[in-house]
Amino acid sequence: MAPKDTKPVTVAAESDKKKETDPKKLKKKEEEDDSNLSEEDRELKERLETCVSTVLNEKNEANVTIPIRLTALDVIVNELRTATASMTSVPKPLKFLRPHFASIKNLYKTMEKSTDLANDALEFRARLADVLAVLAMTMGKPQDRESLNFKLSGTKDYDTLATKGAASKNAEDNLGSWGHEFVRSLAGEIGQEYTQRVIDGADPDSDEAFKDILAMVHVIVPFHLTHNAEAEAIDLLIEVQRLKFLLQLDSINEHNYQRICLYLIKTASYMSDPDDLQEMFDTAFEIYKKQKQYFDALLVALKMDKLDQISILLSECEDVVVKKQMCLILGRHRVNYEVEDDPDEDELNELIGNEKLSEHFLKVAQDLDVLDPKTPEDIYKSHLAETGGFSRRRDTSGAQVDSARANLASTFVNAFVNAGFGKDKLMTPDSEWLYKNKEHGMMAAAASLGSILLWNVEEGLTQIDKFLYSNEEYVKAGAALAVGVLSSGVRNDADPALALLSEHVEGDSHIMKCSACTGLGIAYAGTGREDVMEMLVPVVESSGGGTTKFMEVALAGLALGMIFVGKCDDTVGGTIVQRLMEATDEELDHSHARYLCLGLALLFLGQMEKADAMMEAVRTIEHKISKYAVIMLETAAYAGSGNVLKVQEMLHQCAEHLTEDAEHQMAAVLGIGLITMGEDVGSEMALRSFDHLLHYCELPIKRAVPLSLAVLNISNPDFAVIDQLSRLSHDPDPEISQNAIMGLGVVSAGTNNSRVAGLLRQLGEFYSKEAGHIFCVRISQGLLHMGKGLLTINPFHADRMLLNGPALGGVLVLLHSCLDLKSTLLDKSHYLLYYLTCAMNPRMLITVNEDIEWRPVTVRVGQAVETVGQAGKPKRITGFQTHTTPVLLGATDRAELGTEEVISVSNILEGVVIVRDNPDYEEPEESKKK
């Protein structure tokens, strides 16, 4: 091999020698080049060469004094500056000065050695350094950072002149005047220099070691900001770890703050270090606050989980209308906050408590003409089935016998489809349907009232009340659960859920305890209420009583996880871990132990490194469940963060080939989807990884892939994902196909997608003999038509910036149940499906006036386009259609106002948006004439 390597090198060396030693050919080439030049260019070249020879003064002529050489240098500077203003092509002066770069550099090096120079000679040397810095931009070697070094030397000379009292007029504006391209090139070299100095041992927190380069940064950043290059300014500050400098600048104003903050927020997700991430959000928050953009500042505070900032922002904000819009977003994000000491506190608290949500939702339904209740049969459309379908089959074998299961499925379909509408055809007219079910079926049927009357607490309690006093234990339990479901996400002064369910939590009946704990978990999801915690903690701590008792423990733990979602509460965390450690092997082998682990994981949802200590504690549990719990904790903590290193760790978990005891691998696959959700690049990469997992891994991992696909596209029926799930739904392994069917439901939830509806109808026929599969198909059909297409369970909102903890928690309960369908949803724990109501939200856009009364306006709805870091005012949506509000928004849709008559208080058009008259609006001439 060696001789082969050396040959081309020698040839190259020889050809180099030839180049150098053939002056005739070189001269000839130059003459040819000269003959191609225009008259103007030739004149410029000659002028520059004359100036260079004057500057160099190689013959040391006495009459060529420093002032003369300075004048010649000024000519060069002038030519370079005027040429570098436009960078459409290589500037002519740079091209003509290229051959002289080495000789000018040598002159500078000889001058650099002199220490006691006169003032004019010092100025000459400083100016020479400036010229060399510009020339080195294209002629120097990149790794030498010559451009920066010359600039720094020149700056020192200017400083020396200033201390001598002979400050040069050229020292000011000595960066921007050389043109944008030079400033960009210099910024790149400053970043490299900073990194090098840190590697060499300089302390990144001290300014002393970087004094010279930071002085330049303080000039470059305002230059970039005033020249619409906000992204470059922020990049430079990130590289030199001085982001807080942005807050001291006056160049941030109402024209550019939005672009700066948008870039900061979007770049934050690429920061690997949690402190850097925090700093970027803090900076954006402070800029918004400085610009009095309190609504945007609130969004950033919610993103950072800094709930203590809410009261500060609300007290600083003087505009009542903006306050109302802020309270609407707090309600949408399910933040349990109470406004105090404010003249409008009652109205503001009503908005945070979502008390008008039901009213708005029903009004949208009326506007879209979908108020009529639907029956499960309207959803199944059995009459379209080629084989007579599920409901009209005449043979008595197979699933038909299991009609209790079919009725149970219809109960859930009915509950999901009519969710929030207040009336249906099975439960609200009379109680006949209730008694068409057995035991647990009766419980689910009674609980479905909560879903049908969702958010309408006053009317709902009146209808549910009669069942709370039933003689049937299961009906009573269902009614208790219905009270919890009904209050999901809505705050009521009377606190009915707590008042009605507390006695059952402390009671002796097993089924009442299970339903009351679940009801509290749904009603108070995300509120972090201490009084509810005090009631549920004793249930988690209780021991003995075998696996039946442990089921109560697990469901109480899950409820605590939902109530304190993302709150990292020590009491709850400590209680759950303690109970896991004390549990017997028999208890931990129970299928419901997963819910206790999920409750613990939800506590740290999205809290990243804060879960590390808890993970160490969980690792000490001597049971296979500890692996499962650790992975659940880790993936929940990094949910939606797109953290690549964590995804790699999860893939590493899947590398081991296990056929049993592989629950932790299933959690890891689900975790990949969970970590990358909400981040487009990560989601694309994850989809490719799932293909590999399906090809090369064992069954347990394959079973979790459809669920992970679903997490990536909640309520967003992407063509490719539906295609993949459709293929998996026909897999010979029953668990893969059941999970794929459930996945189809989650992906299409609340969208009425006709393609998925067709696929599910076909699957209903295909699996007509399989009771388990048909139940999954029915549940998915219910999810698909959820709220007659007006609801979504996507946890992201506010233009996909905020991740709603309770919503993701509700979806995770469903997905983790799917990891073992046989002993959870297909057994007697099907009522856990009601946790999905925490994730249900209207996918509507309503515009209201300042008194929160409807005010229809025209809006454009289209696909959202990423505009971060783009120049000018790029279009934020593409392929739009113009509608009059109210309108429905899909997971990837974005809306803009279609008229200039009004302006919106929030710049994100989602949910309930307050609009007010535009004071600058002028009616077009035509309408005036009319």
Short mmCIF file of C-alpha atoms in Angstrom, two decimals, residues 187-559:
data_model
loop_
_atom_site.label_atom_id
_atom_site.label_comp_id
_atom_site.label_asym_id
_atom_site.label_seq_id
_atom_site.Cartn_x
_atom_site.Cartn_y
_atom_site.Cartn_z
CA ALA A 187 -18.14 36.27 13.67
CA GLY A 188 -17.36 32.72 12.56
CA GLU A 189 -13.71 33.11 13.52
CA ILE A 190 -14.63 34.64 16.89
CA GLY A 191 -16.66 31.51 17.70
CA GLN A 192 -13.68 29.28 16.84
CA GLU A 193 -11.27 31.45 18.82
CA TYR A 194 -13.56 31.38 21.88
CA THR A 195 -13.79 27.58 21.78
CA GLN A 196 -10.02 27.29 21.40
CA ARG A 197 -9.39 29.52 24.40
CA VAL A 198 -11.82 27.51 26.53
CA ILE A 199 -10.03 24.30 25.47
CA ASP A 200 -6.73 25.93 26.42
CA GLY A 201 -8.03 26.45 29.95
CA ALA A 202 -9.70 29.88 30.00
CA ASP A 203 -12.70 30.21 32.35
CA PRO A 204 -15.82 30.66 30.17
CA ASP A 205 -17.59 32.59 32.97
CA SER A 206 -14.93 35.27 33.30
CA ASP A 207 -14.89 38.14 30.80
CA GLU A 208 -11.23 38.94 31.41
CA ALA A 209 -9.80 36.12 29.29
CA PHE A 210 -12.01 37.10 26.34
CA LYS A 211 -11.90 40.87 26.70
CA ASP A 212 -10.59 41.53 23.17
CA ILE A 213 -13.03 39.28 21.31
CA LEU A 214 -16.02 40.29 23.44
CA ALA A 215 -15.36 43.94 22.54
CA MET A 216 -15.88 42.90 18.91
CA VAL A 217 -18.96 40.84 19.78
CA HIS A 218 -20.48 43.95 21.36
CA VAL A 219 -20.09 45.74 18.02
CA ILE A 220 -21.05 42.86 15.71
CA VAL A 221 -24.30 41.90 17.50
CA PRO A 222 -25.99 45.34 17.27
CA PHE A 223 -24.73 45.56 13.64
CA HIS A 224 -26.46 42.26 12.81
CA LEU A 225 -29.64 43.24 14.63
CA THR A 226 -29.96 46.54 12.78
CA HIS A 227 -29.33 44.78 9.45
CA ASN A 228 -32.09 42.13 9.80
CA ALA A 229 -29.62 39.34 10.60
CA GLU A 230 -31.10 38.50 14.01
CA ALA A 231 -30.34 34.79 13.67
CA GLU A 232 -26.63 35.44 13.11
CA ALA A 233 -26.44 37.78 16.11
CA ILE A 234 -28.02 35.14 18.36
CA ASP A 235 -25.79 32.37 16.96
CA LEU A 236 -22.69 34.40 17.77
CA LEU A 237 -23.86 35.09 21.33
CA ILE A 238 -24.65 31.40 21.83
CA GLU A 239 -21.15 30.49 20.62
CA VAL A 240 -19.48 32.84 23.06
CA GLN A 241 -22.02 31.94 25.80
CA ARG A 242 -23.10 35.55 26.38
CA LEU A 243 -26.78 35.40 25.44
CA LYS A 244 -27.81 37.75 28.26
CA PHE A 245 -26.05 40.59 26.36
CA LEU A 246 -29.18 40.76 24.18
CA LEU A 247 -31.12 42.22 27.09
CA GLN A 248 -28.80 45.25 27.32
CA LEU A 249 -29.32 46.31 23.71
CA ASP A 250 -31.42 49.20 22.52
CA SER A 251 -31.52 47.81 18.97
CA ILE A 252 -34.32 45.39 19.97
CA ASN A 253 -37.59 47.15 19.21
CA GLU A 254 -41.18 46.48 18.14
CA HIS A 255 -40.01 45.70 14.59
CA ASN A 256 -37.61 42.85 15.34
CA TYR A 257 -38.42 41.44 18.81
CA GLN A 258 -40.78 38.81 17.38
CA ARG A 259 -38.19 37.40 15.01
CA ILE A 260 -35.53 37.39 17.73
CA CYS A 261 -37.76 35.60 20.24
CA LEU A 262 -39.09 33.13 17.67
CA TYR A 263 -35.51 32.20 16.75
CA LEU A 264 -34.54 31.83 20.42
CA ILE A 265 -37.53 29.59 21.19
CA LYS A 266 -37.08 27.38 18.13
CA THR A 267 -33.30 27.07 18.59
CA ALA A 268 -33.73 26.12 22.24
CA SER A 269 -34.86 22.61 21.31
CA TYR A 270 -31.43 21.95 19.78
CA MET A 271 -29.57 22.79 23.00
CA SER A 272 -28.13 19.70 24.63
CA ASP A 273 -27.25 21.41 27.92
CA PRO A 274 -30.30 22.08 30.16
CA ASP A 275 -28.77 25.35 31.45
CA ASP A 276 -28.35 26.69 27.90
CA LEU A 277 -31.93 25.70 27.12
CA GLN A 278 -33.16 27.52 30.22
CA GLU A 279 -31.10 30.60 29.37
CA MET A 280 -32.60 30.83 25.87
CA PHE A 281 -36.15 30.68 27.20
CA ASP A 282 -35.30 33.17 29.98
CA THR A 283 -33.89 35.60 27.40
CA ALA A 284 -36.98 35.31 25.17
CA PHE A 285 -39.20 35.77 28.25
CA GLU A 286 -37.35 38.92 29.34
CA ILE A 287 -37.46 40.43 25.82
CA TYR A 288 -41.21 39.83 25.55
CA LYS A 289 -41.70 41.34 29.00
CA LYS A 290 -39.58 44.38 28.10
CA GLN A 291 -41.68 44.89 24.96
CA LYS A 292 -44.87 44.59 27.10
CA GLN A 293 -45.97 41.49 25.13
CA TYR A 294 -47.44 39.79 28.16
CA PHE A 295 -49.38 37.11 26.29
CA ASP A 296 -46.23 35.86 24.51
CA ALA A 297 -44.25 36.10 27.75
CA LEU A 298 -46.91 33.92 29.41
CA LEU A 299 -46.53 31.26 26.71
CA VAL A 300 -42.77 31.14 27.33
CA ALA A 301 -43.34 30.99 31.12
CA LEU A 302 -45.72 28.03 30.62
CA LYS A 303 -43.19 26.38 28.32
CA MET A 304 -40.54 26.72 31.05
CA ASP A 305 -43.04 25.59 33.73
CA LYS A 306 -42.47 28.82 35.63
CA LEU A 307 -45.93 29.15 37.10
CA ASP A 308 -44.72 31.68 39.69
CA GLN A 309 -44.38 34.20 36.84
CA ILE A 310 -48.12 34.12 36.07
CA SER A 311 -49.09 36.48 38.89
CA ILE A 312 -46.23 38.88 38.02
CA LEU A 313 -47.31 39.06 34.37
CA LEU A 314 -50.99 39.49 35.21
CA SER A 315 -50.23 42.28 37.69
CA GLU A 316 -47.88 44.08 35.26
CA CYS A 317 -50.37 43.87 32.38
CA GLU A 318 -52.73 46.85 32.42
CA ASP A 319 -54.90 45.91 29.43
CA VAL A 320 -57.95 43.98 30.67
CA VAL A 321 -58.55 42.41 27.24
CA VAL A 322 -55.01 41.01 27.12
CA LYS A 323 -55.54 39.67 30.65
CA LYS A 324 -58.66 37.86 29.46
CA GLN A 325 -56.74 36.29 26.57
CA MET A 326 -54.00 35.23 29.02
CA CYS A 327 -56.62 33.58 31.26
CA LEU A 328 -58.06 31.75 28.24
CA ILE A 329 -54.65 30.21 27.46
CA LEU A 330 -54.23 29.27 31.16
CA GLY A 331 -57.58 27.50 30.98
CA ARG A 332 -56.60 25.71 27.78
CA HIS A 333 -53.30 24.62 29.37
CA ARG A 334 -55.24 23.37 32.43
CA VAL A 335 -53.32 25.57 34.87
CA ASN A 336 -54.87 25.67 38.33
CA TYR A 337 -54.36 29.35 39.11
CA GLU A 338 -56.60 31.80 40.90
CA VAL A 339 -56.52 35.53 40.20
CA GLU A 340 -56.68 37.63 43.38
CA ASP A 341 -56.78 41.36 44.12
CA ASP A 342 -58.01 42.30 40.69
CA PRO A 343 -61.17 44.31 39.89
CA ASP A 344 -62.17 41.69 37.28
CA GLU A 345 -61.08 38.64 39.26
CA ASP A 346 -64.45 36.83 39.00
CA GLU A 347 -64.54 37.05 35.23
CA LEU A 348 -60.85 36.12 34.88
CA ASN A 349 -61.20 33.10 37.19
CA GLU A 350 -64.24 31.98 35.21
CA LEU A 351 -62.11 31.98 32.04
CA ILE A 352 -59.23 30.05 33.71
CA GLY A 353 -61.78 27.55 35.06
CA ASN A 354 -63.16 26.87 31.54
CA GLU A 355 -66.67 27.49 32.83
CA LYS A 356 -67.93 28.67 29.41
CA LEU A 357 -66.20 25.86 27.48
CA SER A 358 -69.35 23.74 27.16
CA GLU A 359 -71.40 26.75 26.02
CA HIS A 360 -68.88 27.67 23.30
CA PHE A 361 -68.55 24.06 22.16
CA LEU A 362 -72.29 23.56 21.79
CA LYS A 363 -72.59 26.83 19.91
CA VAL A 364 -69.92 25.63 17.43
CA ALA A 365 -71.80 22.34 17.07
CA GLN A 366 -75.00 24.27 16.36
CA ASP A 367 -73.22 26.45 13.82
CA LEU A 368 -71.87 23.36 12.04
CA ASP A 369 -75.26 21.60 12.37
CA VAL A 370 -74.06 18.50 14.22
CA LEU A 371 -76.17 18.75 17.38
CA ASP A 372 -78.27 15.64 16.60
CA PRO A 373 -77.12 12.68 18.72
CA LYS A 374 -75.55 9.72 16.92
CA THR A 375 -76.02 6.06 17.75
CA PRO A 376 -73.19 3.51 17.64
CA GLU A 377 -74.88 1.98 14.59
CA ASP A 378 -74.47 5.30 12.74
CA ILE A 379 -70.75 4.87 13.33
CA TYR A 380 -70.42 1.15 12.56
CA LYS A 381 -72.51 1.43 9.36
CA SER A 382 -73.08 -2.33 9.44
CA HIS A 383 -75.48 -2.06 6.50
CA LEU A 384 -72.48 -1.22 4.28
CA ALA A 385 -70.74 -4.46 5.19
CA GLU A 386 -70.55 -6.99 2.40
CA THR A 387 -71.08 -9.95 4.71
CA GLY A 388 -73.89 -8.55 6.79
CA GLY A 389 -71.37 -7.34 9.32
CA PHE A 390 -71.17 -7.65 13.04
CA SER A 391 -74.69 -6.78 14.08
CA ARG A 392 -76.76 -8.85 11.61
CA ARG A 393 -74.83 -12.08 11.48
CA ARG A 394 -77.07 -15.13 11.68
CA ASP A 395 -74.61 -17.78 12.88
CA THR A 396 -74.40 -18.07 16.63
CA SER A 397 -70.75 -19.04 16.85
CA GLY A 398 -67.86 -16.71 17.67
CA ALA A 399 -68.20 -13.16 18.90
CA GLN A 400 -71.99 -12.93 18.58
CA VAL A 401 -72.50 -14.89 21.80
CA ASP A 402 -70.39 -12.34 23.64
CA SER A 403 -73.06 -9.67 23.27
CA ALA A 404 -72.19 -8.16 26.65
CA ARG A 405 -68.81 -7.31 25.11
CA ALA A 406 -70.55 -5.81 22.04
CA ASN A 407 -72.79 -3.69 24.25
CA LEU A 408 -69.79 -2.58 26.28
CA ALA A 409 -68.05 -1.47 23.07
CA SER A 410 -71.20 0.42 22.02
CA THR A 411 -71.23 2.17 25.39
CA PHE A 412 -67.74 3.55 24.79
CA VAL A 413 -68.45 4.45 21.16
CA ASN A 414 -71.55 6.30 22.30
CA ALA A 415 -69.59 8.06 25.08
CA PHE A 416 -66.84 9.22 22.71
CA VAL A 417 -68.99 10.19 19.73
CA ASN A 418 -71.45 12.28 21.74
CA ALA A 419 -68.78 13.63 24.13
CA GLY A 420 -69.66 17.12 25.31
CA PHE A 421 -72.98 17.29 23.43
CA GLY A 422 -75.17 16.71 26.47
CA LYS A 423 -77.52 14.27 24.77
CA ASP A 424 -77.40 10.86 23.10
CA LYS A 425 -79.82 8.06 22.21
CA LEU A 426 -78.70 5.39 24.69
CA MET A 427 -78.20 6.95 28.13
CA THR A 428 -79.88 10.35 28.42
CA PRO A 429 -83.46 9.47 27.29
CA ASP A 430 -83.95 6.68 29.90
CA SER A 431 -81.89 4.12 31.79
CA GLU A 432 -82.88 1.15 29.64
CA TRP A 433 -79.42 0.75 28.10
CA LEU A 434 -77.85 0.56 31.55
CA TYR A 435 -79.52 -2.77 32.22
CA LYS A 436 -78.49 -4.28 28.89
CA ASN A 437 -75.01 -4.62 30.41
CA LYS A 438 -73.50 -6.84 33.05
CA GLU A 439 -71.58 -5.73 36.15
CA HIS A 440 -68.57 -3.85 34.80
CA GLY A 441 -70.55 -3.03 31.69
CA MET A 442 -73.13 -1.25 33.85
CA MET A 443 -70.33 0.70 35.47
CA ALA A 444 -68.99 1.84 32.07
CA ALA A 445 -72.50 2.73 30.90
CA ALA A 446 -73.22 4.88 33.96
CA ALA A 447 -69.79 6.54 33.64
CA SER A 448 -70.47 7.34 29.97
CA LEU A 449 -72.93 10.00 31.19
CA GLY A 450 -69.93 11.97 32.41
CA SER A 451 -68.42 11.93 28.94
CA ILE A 452 -71.69 12.83 27.19
CA LEU A 453 -72.25 15.79 29.52
CA LEU A 454 -68.55 16.69 29.53
CA TRP A 455 -67.69 20.21 30.87
CA ASN A 456 -71.34 20.98 31.71
CA VAL A 457 -71.06 20.44 35.48
CA GLU A 458 -74.34 22.03 36.58
CA GLU A 459 -76.64 20.06 34.26
CA GLY A 460 -74.49 16.95 34.39
CA LEU A 461 -74.75 16.53 38.16
CA THR A 462 -78.54 16.70 38.00
CA GLN A 463 -78.59 13.81 35.51
CA ILE A 464 -75.96 11.69 37.28
CA ASP A 465 -77.28 12.24 40.80
CA LYS A 466 -80.04 9.61 40.64
CA PHE A 467 -77.50 6.86 39.83
CA LEU A 468 -75.34 7.72 42.86
CA TYR A 469 -78.05 6.24 45.08
CA SER A 470 -78.66 3.08 43.05
CA ASN A 471 -78.85 -0.31 44.78
CA GLU A 472 -76.53 -1.74 42.15
CA GLU A 473 -72.94 -1.38 43.34
CA TYR A 474 -71.62 -1.17 39.77
CA VAL A 475 -74.08 1.54 38.71
CA LYS A 476 -73.12 3.52 41.79
CA ALA A 477 -69.42 3.12 40.95
CA GLY A 478 -70.09 4.21 37.35
CA ALA A 479 -71.95 7.31 38.56
CA ALA A 480 -69.02 8.18 40.87
CA LEU A 481 -66.64 7.91 37.91
CA ALA A 482 -69.07 9.99 35.80
CA VAL A 483 -68.83 12.84 38.33
CA GLY A 484 -65.04 12.86 37.88
CA VAL A 485 -65.20 12.65 34.09
CA LEU A 486 -67.78 15.42 33.94
CA SER A 487 -65.52 17.85 35.84
CA SER A 488 -62.44 17.14 33.69
CA GLY A 489 -60.63 20.43 33.03
CA VAL A 490 -63.45 22.55 34.47
CA ARG A 491 -63.21 24.36 37.79
CA ASN A 492 -66.33 24.73 39.87
CA ASP A 493 -66.58 26.66 43.14
CA ALA A 494 -68.62 23.89 44.75
CA ASP A 495 -65.90 21.28 43.99
CA PRO A 496 -68.50 18.54 43.39
CA ALA A 497 -66.01 15.82 42.48
CA LEU A 498 -64.16 16.09 45.78
CA ALA A 499 -67.34 16.39 47.81
CA LEU A 500 -69.04 13.37 46.21
CA LEU A 501 -66.06 11.04 45.79
CA SER A 502 -64.19 11.49 49.07
CA GLU A 503 -66.50 9.15 51.05
CA HIS A 504 -66.01 6.37 48.48
CA VAL A 505 -62.20 6.66 48.54
CA GLU A 506 -62.30 6.05 52.29
CA GLY A 507 -65.04 3.37 52.03
CA ASP A 508 -64.64 -0.42 51.95
CA SER A 509 -66.13 -1.37 48.60
CA HIS A 510 -63.36 -2.37 46.14
CA ILE A 511 -65.12 -1.28 42.95
CA MET A 512 -66.24 2.04 44.51
CA LYS A 513 -62.67 2.74 45.59
CA CYS A 514 -61.29 2.02 42.12
CA SER A 515 -63.84 4.25 40.40
CA ALA A 516 -63.56 7.08 42.96
CA CYS A 517 -59.74 7.15 42.65
CA THR A 518 -59.98 7.18 38.85
CA GLY A 519 -62.69 9.86 38.98
CA LEU A 520 -60.50 12.11 41.14
CA GLY A 521 -57.54 11.53 38.84
CA ILE A 522 -59.58 12.66 35.81
CA ALA A 523 -61.36 15.57 37.53
CA TYR A 524 -58.24 17.16 39.04
CA ALA A 525 -55.66 16.23 36.39
CA GLY A 526 -52.82 18.76 36.40
CA THR A 527 -54.19 20.84 39.29
CA GLY A 528 -51.67 19.71 41.93
CA ARG A 529 -54.32 19.95 44.66
CA GLU A 530 -52.92 19.15 48.13
CA ASP A 531 -56.35 18.24 49.61
CA VAL A 532 -56.89 15.55 46.95
CA MET A 533 -53.38 14.22 47.56
CA GLU A 534 -54.04 13.84 51.30
CA MET A 535 -57.04 11.68 50.44
CA LEU A 536 -55.28 9.42 47.92
CA VAL A 537 -51.88 8.93 49.60
CA PRO A 538 -53.29 6.62 52.35
CA VAL A 539 -54.78 4.38 49.63
CA VAL A 540 -51.34 4.06 47.97
CA GLU A 541 -49.69 3.35 51.32
CA SER A 542 -52.17 0.63 52.31
CA SER A 543 -50.86 -2.94 52.06
CA GLY A 544 -52.16 -6.49 52.41
CA GLY A 545 -55.30 -7.84 50.79
CA GLY A 546 -53.50 -9.46 47.82
CA THR A 547 -53.82 -8.40 44.20
CA THR A 548 -57.38 -7.02 44.55
CA LYS A 549 -56.15 -4.50 47.08
CA PHE A 550 -53.09 -3.77 44.94
CA MET A 551 -55.37 -2.75 42.08
CA GLU A 552 -56.74 0.04 44.29
CA VAL A 553 -53.16 1.04 45.18
CA ALA A 554 -52.14 1.17 41.50
CA LEU A 555 -55.17 3.22 40.42
CA ALA A 556 -54.71 5.67 43.32
CA GLY A 557 -51.03 6.00 42.34
CA LEU A 558 -52.02 6.67 38.73
CA ALA A 559 -54.57 9.29 39.85
#
